[in-house]
CSV table of C-alpha atoms in Angstrom, one decimal:
chain,number,residue,atom,x,y,z
F,1082,MET,CA,-5.7,-43.6,24.1
F,1083,MET,CA,-4.1,-41.2,21.6
F,1084,LYS,CA,-3.7,-37.6,23.0
F,1085,PHE,CA,-2.9,-34.2,21.4
F,1086,GLY,CA,-1.4,-32.1,24.2
F,1087,ASN,CA,-4.0,-32.1,26.9
F,1088,LEU,CA,-6.8,-33.2,24.6
F,1089,THR,CA,-7.8,-36.8,23.7
F,1090,TYR,CA,-8.4,-37.9,20.1
F,1091,GLU,CA,-12.1,-37.8,20.7
F,1092,GLN,CA,-12.0,-34.3,22.0
F,1093,VAL,CA,-10.0,-33.1,19.0
F,1094,ARG,CA,-12.4,-34.9,16.7
F,1095,SER,CA,-15.3,-33.2,18.4
F,1096,LYS,CA,-13.7,-29.8,17.9
F,1097,LEU,CA,-13.1,-30.5,14.2
F,1098,SER,CA,-16.6,-31.6,13.6
F,1099,ILE,CA,-18.7,-29.3,11.4
F,1100,LYS,CA,-22.3,-28.8,12.6
F,1101,SER,CA,-23.8,-27.6,9.3
F,1102,PRO,CA,-22.9,-27.4,5.6
F,1103,TRP,CA,-22.9,-23.6,5.9
F,1104,ASP,CA,-20.2,-23.7,8.6
F,1105,SER,CA,-18.0,-25.8,6.3
F,1106,ILE,CA,-18.5,-23.5,3.3
F,1107,ILE,CA,-17.8,-20.3,5.4
F,1108,ILE,CA,-14.6,-21.9,6.9
F,1109,PHE,CA,-13.4,-23.0,3.5
F,1110,ILE,CA,-13.9,-19.6,1.9
F,1111,LEU,CA,-12.1,-17.9,4.8
F,1112,SER,CA,-9.2,-20.4,4.5
F,1113,PHE,CA,-9.0,-19.9,0.8
F,1114,LEU,CA,-9.0,-16.0,1.0
F,1115,LEU,CA,-6.2,-16.1,3.6
F,1116,THR,CA,-4.2,-18.8,1.8
F,1117,ILE,CA,-3.7,-16.6,-1.3
F,1118,PRO,CA,-1.6,-13.8,0.4
F,1119,PHE,CA,0.3,-16.2,2.6
F,1120,PHE,CA,1.1,-18.4,-0.5
F,1121,LEU,CA,2.4,-15.3,-2.3
F,1122,ILE,CA,4.7,-14.6,0.7
F,1123,ALA,CA,5.9,-18.2,0.8
F,1124,HIS,CA,6.4,-18.3,-2.9
F,1125,GLN,CA,8.6,-15.3,-3.0
F,1126,ASN,CA,10.7,-16.3,0.1
F,1127,LEU,CA,11.1,-20.1,-0.4
F,1128,VAL,CA,13.4,-21.8,-2.8
F,1129,ASP,CA,11.8,-22.7,-6.1
F,1130,PHE,CA,12.7,-26.4,-6.8
F,1131,GLU,CA,11.4,-25.9,-10.4
F,1132,TRP,CA,9.4,-29.2,-10.4
F,1133,PRO,CA,7.4,-30.1,-13.4
F,1134,ILE,CA,4.0,-28.2,-13.7
F,1135,HIS,CA,5.1,-26.3,-10.6
F,1136,LEU,CA,4.2,-29.3,-8.4
F,1137,ASP,CA,6.1,-27.9,-5.5
F,1138,ARG,CA,4.0,-24.7,-5.5
F,1139,ILE,CA,0.8,-26.7,-5.8
F,1140,ILE,CA,1.8,-28.8,-2.8
F,1141,LEU,CA,2.8,-25.6,-0.9
F,1142,PHE,CA,-0.6,-24.0,-1.6
F,1143,LEU,CA,-2.5,-27.2,-0.5
F,1144,ILE,CA,-0.4,-27.3,2.8
F,1145,ILE,CA,-1.2,-23.7,3.6
F,1146,ILE,CA,-4.9,-24.0,3.0
F,1147,ALA,CA,-5.0,-27.3,5.0
F,1148,VAL,CA,-3.3,-25.6,7.9
F,1149,PHE,CA,-5.8,-22.7,7.9
F,1150,HIS,CA,-8.7,-25.0,7.5
F,1151,PHE,CA,-7.6,-27.1,10.4
F,1152,ILE,CA,-7.1,-24.1,12.7
F,1153,PHE,CA,-10.5,-22.6,11.8
F,1154,ARG,CA,-12.3,-25.9,12.3
F,1155,PHE,CA,-10.5,-26.4,15.6
F,1156,PHE,CA,-11.6,-23.0,16.8
F,1157,ARG,CA,-14.9,-23.2,14.9
F,1158,LYS,CA,-17.1,-21.3,17.4
F,1159,ILE,CA,-14.6,-18.4,17.8
F,1160,THR,CA,-14.1,-18.3,14.0
F,1161,LEU,CA,-17.8,-18.1,13.2
F,1162,VAL,CA,-18.5,-15.5,15.9
F,1163,GLY,CA,-15.6,-13.4,14.7
F,1164,ILE,CA,-16.8,-13.6,11.1
F,1165,PHE,CA,-20.4,-12.7,12.2
F,1166,LEU,CA,-19.1,-9.6,14.1
F,1167,TYR,CA,-16.9,-8.5,11.2
F,1168,LEU,CA,-19.9,-8.8,8.8
F,1169,ILE,CA,-22.0,-6.6,11.2
F,1170,ILE,CA,-19.2,-4.0,11.3
F,1171,LEU,CA,-19.0,-4.0,7.4
F,1172,LEU,CA,-22.8,-3.8,7.2
F,1173,TYR,CA,-22.8,-0.8,9.5
F,1174,GLY,CA,-20.0,0.9,7.4
F,1175,THR,CA,-21.9,0.2,4.2
F,1176,ILE,CA,-25.1,1.7,5.5
F,1177,PHE,CA,-23.6,4.8,7.1
F,1178,GLY,CA,-20.8,5.5,4.6
F,1179,GLY,CA,-17.8,4.1,6.5
F,1180,TYR,CA,-15.6,1.1,5.8
F,1181,GLY,CA,-18.0,-1.4,4.2
F,1182,PHE,CA,-18.2,-4.4,1.9
F,1183,VAL,CA,-17.1,-2.5,-1.2
F,1184,SER,CA,-14.1,-1.1,0.7
F,1185,VAL,CA,-12.9,-4.5,2.0
F,1186,PHE,CA,-13.3,-5.9,-1.6
F,1187,GLU,CA,-11.3,-3.1,-3.1
F,1188,ASP,CA,-8.6,-3.4,-0.4
F,1189,TYR,CA,-8.3,-7.1,-0.9
F,1190,LYS,CA,-8.2,-6.7,-4.7
F,1191,TYR,CA,-5.5,-4.0,-4.7
F,1192,MET,CA,-3.5,-5.9,-2.0
F,1193,MET,CA,-3.4,-9.0,-4.2
F,1194,TYR,CA,-2.4,-7.0,-7.2
F,1195,SER,CA,0.4,-5.3,-5.3
F,1196,MET,CA,1.7,-8.5,-3.6
F,1197,GLU,CA,1.9,-10.2,-7.0
F,1198,GLU,CA,4.1,-7.5,-8.4
F,1199,ASN,CA,6.2,-6.9,-5.2
F,1200,PRO,CA,9.4,-9.0,-4.4
F,1201,TYR,CA,8.6,-8.5,-0.7
F,1202,PRO,CA,4.8,-9.2,-0.5
F,1203,GLN,CA,4.9,-9.5,3.3
F,1204,ASP,CA,5.6,-5.7,3.4
F,1205,ILE,CA,2.2,-5.1,1.8
F,1206,ILE,CA,0.4,-6.9,4.6
F,1207,ILE,CA,2.5,-5.2,7.3
F,1208,SER,CA,1.7,-1.8,5.8
F,1209,LYS,CA,-2.0,-2.7,5.9
F,1210,LEU,CA,-1.8,-3.6,9.6
F,1211,LEU,CA,0.4,-0.7,10.8
F,1212,PRO,CA,-1.5,2.2,12.3
F,1213,PHE,CA,-1.8,5.5,10.3
F,1214,PRO,CA,-4.0,8.5,11.0
F,1215,ASN,CA,-7.3,8.4,9.0
F,1216,LYS,CA,-5.8,5.4,7.1
F,1217,TYR,CA,-8.8,4.1,5.3
F,1218,LYS,CA,-10.2,7.6,4.5
F,1219,ILE,CA,-6.8,8.5,2.9
F,1220,ILE,CA,-6.5,5.2,0.9
F,1221,LYS,CA,-10.0,5.9,-0.4
F,1222,ALA,CA,-9.2,9.5,-1.2
F,1223,ILE,CA,-6.1,8.5,-3.3
F,1224,GLU,CA,-8.1,8.2,-6.6
F,1225,PHE,CA,-5.2,7.3,-8.8
F,1226,ASP,CA,-7.6,5.7,-11.3
F,1227,ASN,CA,-9.9,8.7,-11.5
F,1228,PRO,CA,-9.8,10.2,-15.1
F,1229,LYS,CA,-9.4,13.7,-13.8
F,1230,VAL,CA,-6.4,12.7,-11.8
F,1231,ARG,CA,-4.9,10.8,-14.7
F,1232,ASN,CA,-5.5,13.8,-17.1
F,1233,PHE,CA,-3.9,16.2,-14.7
F,1234,SER,CA,-0.8,14.0,-14.5
F,1235,LEU,CA,-0.6,13.8,-18.3
F,1236,MET,CA,-0.9,17.5,-18.5
F,1237,ALA,CA,2.0,18.0,-16.1
F,1238,THR,CA,4.2,15.5,-17.9
F,1239,SER,CA,3.6,17.3,-21.2
F,1240,LYS,CA,4.3,20.6,-19.6
F,1241,TYR,CA,7.7,19.9,-18.0
F,1242,PHE,CA,10.8,17.9,-18.8
F,1243,LYS,CA,9.3,16.4,-21.9
F,1244,LYS,CA,12.5,16.9,-23.9
F,1245,THR,CA,14.7,15.2,-21.4
F,1246,LYS,CA,16.6,12.4,-23.3
F,1247,GLY,CA,19.0,9.7,-22.5
F,1248,TYR,CA,17.3,8.4,-19.3
F,1249,SER,CA,14.7,6.0,-20.6
F,1250,GLN,CA,15.2,3.8,-17.5
F,1251,TYR,CA,14.1,6.7,-15.3
F,1252,HIS,CA,11.3,7.9,-17.6
F,1253,THR,CA,8.6,7.4,-14.9
F,1254,LEU,CA,10.7,9.1,-12.2
F,1255,ILE,CA,11.3,12.2,-14.5
F,1256,GLN,CA,7.5,12.4,-15.2
F,1257,SER,CA,6.8,12.1,-11.4
F,1258,PHE,CA,9.2,15.1,-10.9
F,1259,ALA,CA,7.1,17.0,-13.5
F,1260,ILE,CA,4.0,16.3,-11.4
F,1261,PHE,CA,5.9,17.5,-8.3
F,1262,LYS,CA,6.8,20.7,-10.1
F,1263,GLU,CA,3.2,21.4,-11.3
F,1264,ILE,CA,1.6,20.7,-7.9
F,1265,ASN,CA,4.2,22.4,-5.7
F,1266,THR,CA,4.5,25.5,-7.9
F,1267,ASN,CA,0.8,26.1,-7.6
F,1268,TRP,CA,-0.1,24.7,-4.2
F,1269,ASN,CA,-2.0,27.0,-1.8
F,1270,TYR,CA,-1.9,25.9,1.8
F,1271,VAL,CA,-5.3,26.1,3.4
F,1272,SER,CA,-6.1,24.7,6.9
F,1273,ASP,CA,-8.9,22.4,7.8
F,1274,PRO,CA,-12.1,23.7,9.5
F,1275,LYS,CA,-11.5,24.3,13.1
F,1276,GLY,CA,-11.8,21.2,15.2
F,1277,LYS,CA,-12.3,18.9,12.2
F,1278,ASP,CA,-9.8,16.8,10.2
F,1279,TYR,CA,-11.1,17.2,6.7
F,1280,ILE,CA,-9.8,14.6,4.1
F,1281,ALA,CA,-10.2,15.9,0.6
F,1282,THR,CA,-10.1,13.4,-2.3
F,1283,ALA,CA,-7.5,13.8,-5.0
F,1284,SER,CA,-10.0,15.0,-7.6
F,1285,GLU,CA,-11.5,17.5,-5.1
F,1286,SER,CA,-8.0,19.1,-4.5
F,1287,LEU,CA,-7.4,19.4,-8.2
F,1288,GLN,CA,-10.1,22.1,-8.6
F,1289,TYR,CA,-8.1,24.8,-6.8
F,1290,LEU,CA,-4.8,23.0,-5.9
F,1291,SER,CA,-5.4,23.9,-2.3
F,1292,GLY,CA,-5.6,22.2,1.1
F,1293,ASP,CA,-3.5,21.2,4.0
F,1294,CYS,CA,-0.6,18.7,4.2
F,1295,ASP,CA,-2.7,15.5,4.0
F,1296,ASP,CA,-4.7,16.9,1.0
F,1297,HIS,CA,-1.4,17.7,-0.8
F,1298,SER,CA,0.0,14.2,0.1
F,1299,ILE,CA,-3.1,12.5,-1.2
F,1300,LEU,CA,-3.0,14.4,-4.5
F,1301,MET,CA,0.7,13.9,-5.0
F,1302,ALA,CA,0.4,10.1,-4.3
F,1303,ALA,CA,-2.6,9.7,-6.5
F,1304,CYS,CA,-0.9,11.5,-9.5
F,1305,ILE,CA,2.4,9.7,-9.1
F,1306,ARG,CA,0.6,6.3,-8.9
F,1307,SER,CA,-1.6,7.2,-11.9
F,1308,ILE,CA,1.5,7.1,-14.1
F,1309,GLY,CA,3.1,4.0,-12.6
F,1310,GLY,CA,5.3,5.5,-9.9
F,1311,THR,CA,5.4,4.2,-6.3
F,1312,PRO,CA,4.6,6.7,-3.6
F,1313,ARG,CA,4.2,6.4,0.1
F,1314,LEU,CA,2.9,8.8,2.8
F,1315,ILE,CA,4.8,9.5,6.0
F,1316,HIS,CA,3.2,10.5,9.3
F,1317,THR,CA,5.4,12.5,11.7
F,1318,LYS,CA,4.5,14.9,14.6
F,1319,GLY,CA,1.1,16.1,13.3
F,1320,HIS,CA,2.3,16.3,9.7
F,1321,ILE,CA,1.8,14.0,6.7
F,1322,TYR,CA,4.0,14.3,3.6
F,1323,PRO,CA,4.6,12.2,0.4
F,1324,GLU,CA,7.8,10.4,-0.7
F,1325,ILE,CA,8.6,8.6,-3.9
F,1326,LEU,CA,10.5,5.3,-4.3
F,1327,ILE,CA,13.9,6.0,-6.0
F,1328,GLY,CA,15.4,2.5,-5.6
F,1329,SER,CA,19.1,1.7,-4.9
F,1330,ARG,CA,22.1,3.9,-4.2
F,1331,LYS,CA,22.9,3.8,-7.9
F,1332,ASP,CA,19.4,5.1,-8.7
F,1333,LEU,CA,19.8,7.8,-6.1
F,1334,GLU,CA,23.0,9.0,-7.8
F,1335,VAL,CA,21.2,9.3,-11.1
F,1336,ALA,CA,18.3,11.1,-9.4
F,1337,ASN,CA,20.7,13.5,-7.7
F,1338,TYR,CA,22.3,14.4,-11.1
F,1339,LEU,CA,18.9,14.8,-12.8
F,1340,ILE,CA,17.6,17.1,-10.0
F,1341,LYS,CA,20.7,19.2,-9.6
F,1342,GLU,CA,22.0,19.4,-13.1
F,1343,VAL,CA,19.1,18.9,-15.4
F,1344,LEU,CA,15.6,19.4,-13.9
F,1345,PHE,CA,15.9,21.7,-10.9
F,1346,PRO,CA,19.3,23.3,-11.1
F,1347,LYS,CA,18.3,26.7,-9.7
F,1348,GLU,CA,16.0,25.4,-6.9
F,1349,SER,CA,18.6,22.8,-5.7
F,1350,LYS,CA,21.8,24.9,-6.1
F,1351,GLY,CA,24.1,24.3,-3.2
F,1352,GLN,CA,21.5,22.0,-1.5
F,1353,LYS,CA,21.5,18.3,-0.8
F,1354,LEU,CA,18.8,15.6,-1.2
F,1355,HIS,CA,16.8,14.5,1.8
F,1356,TYR,CA,15.6,10.9,1.8
F,1357,HIS,CA,14.9,7.9,3.9
F,1358,VAL,CA,16.2,4.3,3.6
F,1359,ASP,CA,13.7,1.6,4.5
F,1360,GLU,CA,14.4,-1.8,6.0
F,1361,ARG,CA,15.0,-3.3,2.5
F,1362,GLY,CA,17.6,-0.7,1.7
F,1363,GLN,CA,15.3,1.1,-0.7
F,1364,ILE,CA,15.5,4.8,-1.0
F,1365,TRP,CA,12.5,7.2,-0.7
F,1366,LEU,CA,12.8,10.8,-1.7
F,1367,ASN,CA,11.0,13.7,0.1
F,1368,MET,CA,8.2,15.2,-2.0
F,1369,ASP,CA,6.6,17.5,0.6
F,1370,TYR,CA,4.8,20.8,-0.3
F,1371,THR,CA,7.4,22.7,1.7
F,1372,ALA,CA,10.2,21.5,-0.8
F,1373,LYS,CA,11.1,23.5,-3.8
F,1374,TYR,CA,12.7,20.5,-5.5
F,1375,PRO,CA,12.3,16.8,-5.1
F,1376,GLY,CA,14.4,15.8,-2.1
F,1377,GLY,CA,14.1,19.2,-0.5
F,1378,PRO,CA,14.5,19.6,3.3
F,1379,PHE,CA,12.1,17.7,5.6
F,1380,LEU,CA,9.6,19.7,7.7
F,1381,HIS,CA,10.0,16.8,10.3
F,1382,GLU,CA,12.3,13.9,9.6
F,1383,GLU,CA,11.2,11.5,12.2
F,1384,ILE,CA,8.9,8.7,10.9
F,1385,LEU,CA,6.0,7.7,13.2
F,1386,GLY,CA,4.1,5.8,10.5
F,1387,ALA,CA,4.4,5.0,6.8
F,1388,LEU,CA,1.7,4.1,4.3
F,1389,THR,CA,3.0,2.6,1.1
F,1390,LEU,CA,0.9,2.7,-2.1
F,1391,GLU,CA,1.7,0.1,-4.8
């Protein structure tokens, strides 16, 4: 008799049997939704054999979805119970204003968009899974597609550094520095209500350009992202602050020259840039409200958590 580990063929067949058409449909949908991000990761990290009509990628997709489908059918009861409990949680969040169906749909949509454009799509999933204080409230508050946020960003880019020429490759970075100047020049630090961690949306903070560190970080990240920049938020010792992606060491040299010689010569005179280098070798520049120029001194340098927004 054929055996699979400690299970006989009949036992495996019994586990894979589907009790109703709805079970089959649910398991297929779940397999499909999980296959897409994992396919993007495999697509970016595996050699492209350049077969006609991308046949190698079609086969890869089919293999991944078949593996997921087999696993979920094998653990059918656990899978269905897990899905049921997850739907209950989403229903609760939808009714009482927490993380609900709309939130999970938006998260999945933005994750797919970011992974498609990112050379390291696995980093997007990792950043989603890593813990971060008030993570989902903060993501929801970063309203980069809000017209008020976009218009504020456009105003800042028209107000500062508009005549900077000769750096077309760094156009978005220069405009992000203009946003930094507008926000940090006018930012008024105001603490949260006592005993409550209040998370203001980006559009809310625009009204008075006031709030605490997480409100500043949310606004800065939303504005930078609204013009095509890549921000991330750093959590460290009770403090949250924003950083902007600079790129390589060569890009850092250009940013250093722009900040010290062209855009912020007075503020950065005799100072150095403060930044972090991630696991990919990419450089992220400090944009905290305590800094008078991009790359100003850290309030706290240690990283306890990072939330990348792409």
